[in-house]
Short mmCIF file of C-alpha atoms in Angstrom, two decimals:
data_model
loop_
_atom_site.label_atom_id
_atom_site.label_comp_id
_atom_site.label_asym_id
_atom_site.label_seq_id
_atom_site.Cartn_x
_atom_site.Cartn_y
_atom_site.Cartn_z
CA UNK A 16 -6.00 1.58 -11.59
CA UNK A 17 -7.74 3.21 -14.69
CA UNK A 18 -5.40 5.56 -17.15
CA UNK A 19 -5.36 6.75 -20.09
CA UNK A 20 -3.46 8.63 -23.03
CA UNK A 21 -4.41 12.26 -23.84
CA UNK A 22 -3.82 14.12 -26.75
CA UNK A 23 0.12 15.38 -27.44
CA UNK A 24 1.14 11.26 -25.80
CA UNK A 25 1.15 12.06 -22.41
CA UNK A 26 -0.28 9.82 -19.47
CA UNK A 27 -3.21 10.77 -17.55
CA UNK A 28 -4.40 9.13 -14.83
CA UNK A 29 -8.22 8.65 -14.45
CA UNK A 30 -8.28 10.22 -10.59
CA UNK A 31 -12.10 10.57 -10.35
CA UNK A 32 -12.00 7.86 -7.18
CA UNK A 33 -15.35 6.08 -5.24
CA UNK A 34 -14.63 8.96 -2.36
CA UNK A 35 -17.43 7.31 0.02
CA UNK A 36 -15.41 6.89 3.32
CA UNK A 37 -15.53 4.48 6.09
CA UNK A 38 -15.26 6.25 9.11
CA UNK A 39 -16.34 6.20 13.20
CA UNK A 40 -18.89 7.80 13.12
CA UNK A 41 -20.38 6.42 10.18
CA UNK A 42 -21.14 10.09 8.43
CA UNK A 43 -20.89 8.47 4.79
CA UNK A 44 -23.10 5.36 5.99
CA UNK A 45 -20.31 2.75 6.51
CA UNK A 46 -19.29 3.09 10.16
CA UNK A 47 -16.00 0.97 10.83
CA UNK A 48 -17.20 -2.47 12.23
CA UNK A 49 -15.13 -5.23 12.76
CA UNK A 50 -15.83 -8.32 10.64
CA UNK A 51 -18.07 -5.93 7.95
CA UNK A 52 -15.88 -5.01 5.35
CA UNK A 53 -13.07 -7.04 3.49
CA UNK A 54 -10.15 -5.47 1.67
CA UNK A 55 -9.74 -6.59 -2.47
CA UNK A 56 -6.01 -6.76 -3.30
CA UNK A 57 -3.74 -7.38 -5.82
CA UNK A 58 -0.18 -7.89 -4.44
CA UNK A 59 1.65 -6.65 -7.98
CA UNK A 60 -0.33 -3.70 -7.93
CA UNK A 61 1.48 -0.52 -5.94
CA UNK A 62 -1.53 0.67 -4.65
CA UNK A 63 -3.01 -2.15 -3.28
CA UNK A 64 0.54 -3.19 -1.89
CA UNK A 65 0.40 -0.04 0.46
CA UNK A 66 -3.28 -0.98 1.93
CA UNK A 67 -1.36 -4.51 2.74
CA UNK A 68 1.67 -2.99 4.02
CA UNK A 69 -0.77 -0.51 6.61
CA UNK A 70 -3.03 -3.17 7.63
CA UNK A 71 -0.25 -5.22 8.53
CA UNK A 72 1.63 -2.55 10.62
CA UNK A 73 -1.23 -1.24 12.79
CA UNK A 74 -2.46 -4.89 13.37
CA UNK A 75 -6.20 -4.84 11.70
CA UNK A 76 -5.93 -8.29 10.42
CA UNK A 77 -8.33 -9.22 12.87
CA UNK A 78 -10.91 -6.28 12.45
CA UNK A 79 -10.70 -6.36 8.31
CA UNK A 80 -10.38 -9.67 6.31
CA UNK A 81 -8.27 -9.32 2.95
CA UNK A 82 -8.96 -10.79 -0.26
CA UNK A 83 -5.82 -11.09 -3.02
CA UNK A 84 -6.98 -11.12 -6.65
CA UNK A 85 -4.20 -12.56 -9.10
CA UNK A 86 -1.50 -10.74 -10.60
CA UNK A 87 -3.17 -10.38 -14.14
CA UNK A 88 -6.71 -9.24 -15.49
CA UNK A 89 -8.48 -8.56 -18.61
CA UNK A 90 -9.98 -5.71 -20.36
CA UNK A 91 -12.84 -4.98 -17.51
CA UNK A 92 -11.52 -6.70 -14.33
CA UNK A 93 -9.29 -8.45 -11.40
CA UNK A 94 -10.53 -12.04 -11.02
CA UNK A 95 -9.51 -14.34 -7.80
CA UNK A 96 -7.80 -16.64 -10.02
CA UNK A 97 -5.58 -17.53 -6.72
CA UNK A 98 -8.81 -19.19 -4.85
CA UNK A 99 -9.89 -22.06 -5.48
CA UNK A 100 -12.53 -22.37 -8.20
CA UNK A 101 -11.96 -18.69 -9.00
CA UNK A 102 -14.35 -17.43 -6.52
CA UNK A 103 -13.49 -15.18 -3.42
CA UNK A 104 -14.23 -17.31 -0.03
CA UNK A 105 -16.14 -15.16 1.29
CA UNK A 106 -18.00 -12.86 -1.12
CA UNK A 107 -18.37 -15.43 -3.47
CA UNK A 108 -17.89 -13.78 -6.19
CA UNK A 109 -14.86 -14.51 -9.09
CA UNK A 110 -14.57 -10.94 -10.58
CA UNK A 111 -14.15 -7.69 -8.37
CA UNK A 112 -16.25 -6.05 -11.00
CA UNK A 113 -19.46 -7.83 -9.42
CA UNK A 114 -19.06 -5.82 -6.17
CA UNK A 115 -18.64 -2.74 -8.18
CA UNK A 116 -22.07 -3.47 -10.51
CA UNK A 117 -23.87 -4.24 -7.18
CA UNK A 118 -22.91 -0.82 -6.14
CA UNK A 119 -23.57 1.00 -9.69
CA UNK A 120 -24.74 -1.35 -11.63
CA UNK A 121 -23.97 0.78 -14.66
CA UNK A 122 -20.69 1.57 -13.54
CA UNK A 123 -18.32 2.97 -16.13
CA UNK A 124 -15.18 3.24 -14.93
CA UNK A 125 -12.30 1.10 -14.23
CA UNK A 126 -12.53 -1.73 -11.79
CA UNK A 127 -9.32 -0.97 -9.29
CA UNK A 128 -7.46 -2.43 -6.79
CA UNK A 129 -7.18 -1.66 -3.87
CA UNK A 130 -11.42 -1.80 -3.03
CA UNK A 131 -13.18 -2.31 -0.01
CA UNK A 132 -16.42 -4.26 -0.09
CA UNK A 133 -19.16 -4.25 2.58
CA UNK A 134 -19.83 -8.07 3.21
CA UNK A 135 -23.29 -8.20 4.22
CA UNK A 136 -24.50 -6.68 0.79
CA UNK A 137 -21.67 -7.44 -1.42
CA UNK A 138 -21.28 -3.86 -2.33
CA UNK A 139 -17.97 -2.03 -3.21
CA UNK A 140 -17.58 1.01 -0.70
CA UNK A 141 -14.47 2.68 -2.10
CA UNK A 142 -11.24 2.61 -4.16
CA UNK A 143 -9.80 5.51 -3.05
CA UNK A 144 -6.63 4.11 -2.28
CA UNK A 145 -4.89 7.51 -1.18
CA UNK A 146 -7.30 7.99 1.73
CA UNK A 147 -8.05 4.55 2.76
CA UNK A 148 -4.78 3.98 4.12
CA UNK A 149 -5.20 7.60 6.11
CA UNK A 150 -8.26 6.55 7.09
CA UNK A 151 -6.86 2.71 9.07
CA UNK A 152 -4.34 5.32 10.56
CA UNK A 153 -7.42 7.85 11.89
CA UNK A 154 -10.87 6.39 12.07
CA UNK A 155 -9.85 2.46 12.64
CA UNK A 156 -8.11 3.18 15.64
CA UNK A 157 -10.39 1.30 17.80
CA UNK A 158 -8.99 -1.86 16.05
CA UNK A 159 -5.22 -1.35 16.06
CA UNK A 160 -2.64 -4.12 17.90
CA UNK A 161 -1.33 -2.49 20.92
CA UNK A 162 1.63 -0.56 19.65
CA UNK A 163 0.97 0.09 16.73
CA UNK A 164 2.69 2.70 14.94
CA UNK A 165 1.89 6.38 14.08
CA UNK A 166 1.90 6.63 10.59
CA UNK A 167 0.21 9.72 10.50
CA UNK A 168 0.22 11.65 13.60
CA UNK A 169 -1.21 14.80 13.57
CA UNK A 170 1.85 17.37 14.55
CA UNK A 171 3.37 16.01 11.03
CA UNK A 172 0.69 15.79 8.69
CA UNK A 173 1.03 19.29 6.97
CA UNK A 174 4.62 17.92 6.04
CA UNK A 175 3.42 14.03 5.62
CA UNK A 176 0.94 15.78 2.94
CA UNK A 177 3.49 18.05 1.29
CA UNK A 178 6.16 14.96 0.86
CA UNK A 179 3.11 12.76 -0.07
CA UNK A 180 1.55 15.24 -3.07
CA UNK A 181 5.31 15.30 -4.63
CA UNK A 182 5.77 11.47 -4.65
CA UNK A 183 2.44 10.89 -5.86
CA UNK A 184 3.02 12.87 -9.03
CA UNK A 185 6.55 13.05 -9.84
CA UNK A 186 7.48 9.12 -8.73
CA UNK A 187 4.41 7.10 -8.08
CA UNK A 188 2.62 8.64 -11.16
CA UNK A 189 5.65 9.72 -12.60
CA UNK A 190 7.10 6.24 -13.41
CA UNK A 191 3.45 5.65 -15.55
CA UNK A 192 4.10 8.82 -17.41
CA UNK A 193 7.34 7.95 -18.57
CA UNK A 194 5.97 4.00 -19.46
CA UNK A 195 2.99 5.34 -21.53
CA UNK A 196 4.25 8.25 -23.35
CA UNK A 197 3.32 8.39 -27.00
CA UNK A 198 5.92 10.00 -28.32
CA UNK A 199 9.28 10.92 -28.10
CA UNK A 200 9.43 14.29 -26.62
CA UNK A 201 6.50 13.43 -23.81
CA UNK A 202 8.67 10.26 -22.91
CA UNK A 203 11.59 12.39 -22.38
CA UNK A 204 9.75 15.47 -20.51
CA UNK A 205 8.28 12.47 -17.80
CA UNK A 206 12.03 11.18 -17.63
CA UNK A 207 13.10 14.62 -16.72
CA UNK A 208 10.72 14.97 -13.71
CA UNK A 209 11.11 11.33 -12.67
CA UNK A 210 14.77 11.60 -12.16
CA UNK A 211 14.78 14.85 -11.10
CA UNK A 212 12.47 13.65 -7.88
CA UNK A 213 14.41 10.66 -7.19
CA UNK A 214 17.38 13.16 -6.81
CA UNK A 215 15.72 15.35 -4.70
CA UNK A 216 14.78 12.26 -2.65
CA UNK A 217 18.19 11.15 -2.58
CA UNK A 218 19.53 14.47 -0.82
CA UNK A 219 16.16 14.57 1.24
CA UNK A 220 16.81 11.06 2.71
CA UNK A 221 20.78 11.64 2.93
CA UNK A 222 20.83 12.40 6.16
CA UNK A 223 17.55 11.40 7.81
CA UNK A 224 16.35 7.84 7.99
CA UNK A 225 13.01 8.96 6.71
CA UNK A 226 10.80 11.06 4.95
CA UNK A 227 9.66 12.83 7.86
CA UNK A 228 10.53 12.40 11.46
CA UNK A 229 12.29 10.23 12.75
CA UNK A 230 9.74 7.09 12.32
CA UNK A 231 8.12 5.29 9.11
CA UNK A 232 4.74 7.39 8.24
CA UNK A 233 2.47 7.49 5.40
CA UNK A 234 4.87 8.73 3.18
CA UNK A 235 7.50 5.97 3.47
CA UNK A 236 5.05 3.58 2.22
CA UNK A 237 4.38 5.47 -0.61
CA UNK A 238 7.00 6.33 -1.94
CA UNK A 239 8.51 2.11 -1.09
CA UNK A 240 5.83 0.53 -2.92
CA UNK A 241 7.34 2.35 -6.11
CA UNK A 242 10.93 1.79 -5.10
CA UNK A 243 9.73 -1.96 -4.97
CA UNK A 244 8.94 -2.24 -8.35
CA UNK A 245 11.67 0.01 -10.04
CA UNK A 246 14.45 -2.57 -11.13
CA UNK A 247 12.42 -5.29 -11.93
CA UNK A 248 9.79 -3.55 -14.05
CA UNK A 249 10.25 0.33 -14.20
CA UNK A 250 13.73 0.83 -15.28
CA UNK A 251 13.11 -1.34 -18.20
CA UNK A 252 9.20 -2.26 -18.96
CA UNK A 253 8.62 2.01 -18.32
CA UNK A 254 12.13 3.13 -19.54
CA UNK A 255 12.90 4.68 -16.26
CA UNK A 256 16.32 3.59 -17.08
CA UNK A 257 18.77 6.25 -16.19
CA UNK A 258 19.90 4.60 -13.70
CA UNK A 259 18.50 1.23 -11.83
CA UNK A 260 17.44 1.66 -8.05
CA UNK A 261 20.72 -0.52 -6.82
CA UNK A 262 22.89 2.68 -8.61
CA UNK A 263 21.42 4.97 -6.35
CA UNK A 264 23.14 4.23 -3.44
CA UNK A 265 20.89 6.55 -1.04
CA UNK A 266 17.49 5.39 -2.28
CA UNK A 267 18.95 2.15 -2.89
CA UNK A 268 19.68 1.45 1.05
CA UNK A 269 16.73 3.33 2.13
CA UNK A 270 14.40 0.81 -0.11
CA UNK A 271 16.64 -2.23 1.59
CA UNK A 272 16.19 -1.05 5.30
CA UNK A 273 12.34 -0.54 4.87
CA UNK A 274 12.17 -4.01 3.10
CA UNK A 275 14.23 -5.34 5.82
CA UNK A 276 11.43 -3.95 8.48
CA UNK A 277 8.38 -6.14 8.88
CA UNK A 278 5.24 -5.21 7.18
CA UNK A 279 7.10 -4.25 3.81
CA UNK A 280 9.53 -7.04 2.43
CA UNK A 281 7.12 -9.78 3.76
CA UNK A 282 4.31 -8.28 1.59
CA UNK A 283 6.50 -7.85 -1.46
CA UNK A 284 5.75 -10.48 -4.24
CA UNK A 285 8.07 -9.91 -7.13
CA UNK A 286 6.62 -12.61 -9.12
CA UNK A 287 3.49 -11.39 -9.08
CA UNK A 288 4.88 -7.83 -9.61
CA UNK A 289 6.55 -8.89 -12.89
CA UNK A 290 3.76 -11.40 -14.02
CA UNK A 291 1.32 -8.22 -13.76
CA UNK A 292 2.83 -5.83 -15.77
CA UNK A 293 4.42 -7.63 -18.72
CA UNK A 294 1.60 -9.61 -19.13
CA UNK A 295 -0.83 -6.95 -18.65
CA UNK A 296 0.31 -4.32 -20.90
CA UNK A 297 0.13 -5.96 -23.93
CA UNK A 298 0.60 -2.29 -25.97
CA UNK A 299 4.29 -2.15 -24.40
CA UNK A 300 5.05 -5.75 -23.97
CA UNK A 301 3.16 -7.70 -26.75
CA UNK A 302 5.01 -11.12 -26.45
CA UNK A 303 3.89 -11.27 -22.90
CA UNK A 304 7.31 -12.47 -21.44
CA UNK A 305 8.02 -12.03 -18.42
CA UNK A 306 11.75 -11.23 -17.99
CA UNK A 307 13.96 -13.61 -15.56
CA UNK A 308 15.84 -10.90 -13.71
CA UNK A 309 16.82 -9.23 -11.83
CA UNK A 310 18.77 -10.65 -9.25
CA UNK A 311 16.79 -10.17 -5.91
CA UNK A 312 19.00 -11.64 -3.08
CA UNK A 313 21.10 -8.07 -2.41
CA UNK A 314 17.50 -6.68 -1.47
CA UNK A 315 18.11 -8.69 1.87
CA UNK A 316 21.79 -7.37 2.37
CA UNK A 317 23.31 -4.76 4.65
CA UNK A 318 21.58 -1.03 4.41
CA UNK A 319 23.55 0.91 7.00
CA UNK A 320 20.73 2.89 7.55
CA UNK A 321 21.19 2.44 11.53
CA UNK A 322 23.56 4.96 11.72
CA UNK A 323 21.46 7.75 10.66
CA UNK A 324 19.38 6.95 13.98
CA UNK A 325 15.70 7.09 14.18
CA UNK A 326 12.91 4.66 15.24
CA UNK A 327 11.36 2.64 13.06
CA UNK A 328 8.23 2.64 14.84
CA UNK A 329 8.23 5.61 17.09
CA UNK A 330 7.27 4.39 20.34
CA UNK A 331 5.17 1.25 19.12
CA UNK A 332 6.48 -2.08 18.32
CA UNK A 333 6.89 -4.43 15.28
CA UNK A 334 3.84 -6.07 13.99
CA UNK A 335 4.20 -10.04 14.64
CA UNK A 336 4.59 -12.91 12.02
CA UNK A 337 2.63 -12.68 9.06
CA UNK A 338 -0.20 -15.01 8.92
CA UNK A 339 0.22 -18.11 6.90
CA UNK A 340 -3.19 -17.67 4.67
CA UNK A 341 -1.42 -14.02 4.19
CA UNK A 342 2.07 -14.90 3.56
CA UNK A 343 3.40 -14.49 0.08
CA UNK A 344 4.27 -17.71 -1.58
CA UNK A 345 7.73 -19.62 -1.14
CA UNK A 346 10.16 -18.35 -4.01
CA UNK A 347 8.25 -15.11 -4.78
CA UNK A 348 10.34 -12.97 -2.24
CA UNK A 349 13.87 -11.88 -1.93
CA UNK A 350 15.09 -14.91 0.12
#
């Protein structure tokens, strides 16, 4: 993800996404074809983890290869440290930044996870992460595992959108704010907000099992991804620390019964979540240690969420084991 500080220390995000779309009918050029494109990862990064947590639940594993970069990266790019020799299997290449130059080859920006890359040419198509998830939900559809879910169905995307818009900036964005503020009083403005969404997500989710309906959509994914990441990095690495996810005992068993459902837990890698940041952000962490903790077993324990009701997937069905060349590595989950 590219960022940035502004003037007055407050985080901006650089927003100004590749927007070219893969689609159906093929209107931007890149018409969804199974086998054509591959999906660049990171697991630490957020983003990326909701692209892995989407593919997984509507079952395009077979229609749309993935490719996981590692959990650090230097000034200009992800590298796939993880494969062997350094080079991605199958676009051969060992930075994502070479599928962005073969695209723009003066391109100025920063290189991002999550990316799609059209194989035959070896050319990034987009890293707009907020619609490529939308868009395995509504234009891959020819491709999904017989039931899959509906993450996005179309009588409850007004509200999906609404919820969606508020996560993005006050928690998703909002936990960056608070970790880059440059001074004092910009720190303690992005605190405000931050806390002040997690409490209105708290009484949202009090008395509904999710965000909206009664199934996982869209919205529970982003807003998990975030949860994810809050007590082993955010409360302290970002100074989110009010209060650590496990003391907020609403958001706290709503993050446990997602991570307990296939598709989200199983694509979780806290390891690489903690190796990414603290190594990565050398301004807030210059030591580069990586902290021990926190404790992850009591991600796995009882939620309670059952009683609210609610069907996890609506009137689809689980997605199936995750596939070993997929699977994140023994000792790097909550087990």
């Amino acid at each position: 993800m590219g960022a940035y500080v502004a003037g007055g220390g407050e985080f901006n995000r650089d927003t100004n996404y590749i927007t070219t779309r893969i689609t159906a009918d093929g209107a931007d050029g890149y018409p969804v074809e199974p086998d054509r494109y591959r999906l660049i990862v990171a697991r630490a990064c957020p983003w990326a983890n909701r692209t892995i947590i989407v593919r997984r639940l509507l079952g395009l594993e077979d229609a749309l290869s993935i490719g996981f970069c590692g959990p650090t990266h230097d000034q200009r790019s992800w590298t796939f440290d993880l494969d062997p020799g350094g080079v991605d299997p199958v676009l051969k290449i060992p930075r994502l930044q070479d599928a962005y130059f073969a695209r723009f080859p003066d391109y100025p920006k920063g290189i991002t996870v999550p990316a799609i890359v059209d194989v035959p040419t070896g050319q990034v198509v987009t890293n707009d992460f907020a619609q490529i998830t939308l868009d395995f939900s509504t234009e891959w559809t020819a491709y999904h595992r017989e039931g899959a879910p509906q993450l996005y169905p179309e009588a409850l995307r007004d509200e999906i959108d609404e919820v969606a818009q508020r996560i993005y900036t006050e928690v998703n964005n909002g936990v960056y704010r608070c970790g880059f503020a440059g001074s004092q009083d910009s720190y303690e403005k992005a605190y405000d907000r931050l806390f002040t969404a997690l409490d209105w997500l708290s009484e949202r989710l009090a008395d509904q099992r999710y965000l909206v309906g009664d199934s996982i959509t869209e919205a529970d994914v982003r807003l998990f991804t975030t949860l994810a990441r809050f007590d082993p990095v955010y409360h302290g690495h970002f100074k989110c620390n009010r209060s650590k996810l496990a003391e907020m005992p609403v958001l706290w068993a709503y993050a446990r019964d997602l991570f307990q459902t296939p598709g989200f837990g199983d694509t979780t890698d806290f390891v690489q979540i903690k190796q990414h940041y603290y190594i990565v952000h050398s301004d807030i962490n210059p030591t580069g240690v990586v902290p021990k903790g926190p404790d992850l077993s009591n991600w796995l324990s009882p939620h309670g969420r059952e009683a609210l009701g609610g069907r996890p997937f609506g009137d689809g069905t689980p997605p199936g084991p995750t596939r070993e060349s997929e699977r994140v590595p023994a000792g790097h989950g909550a087990a």
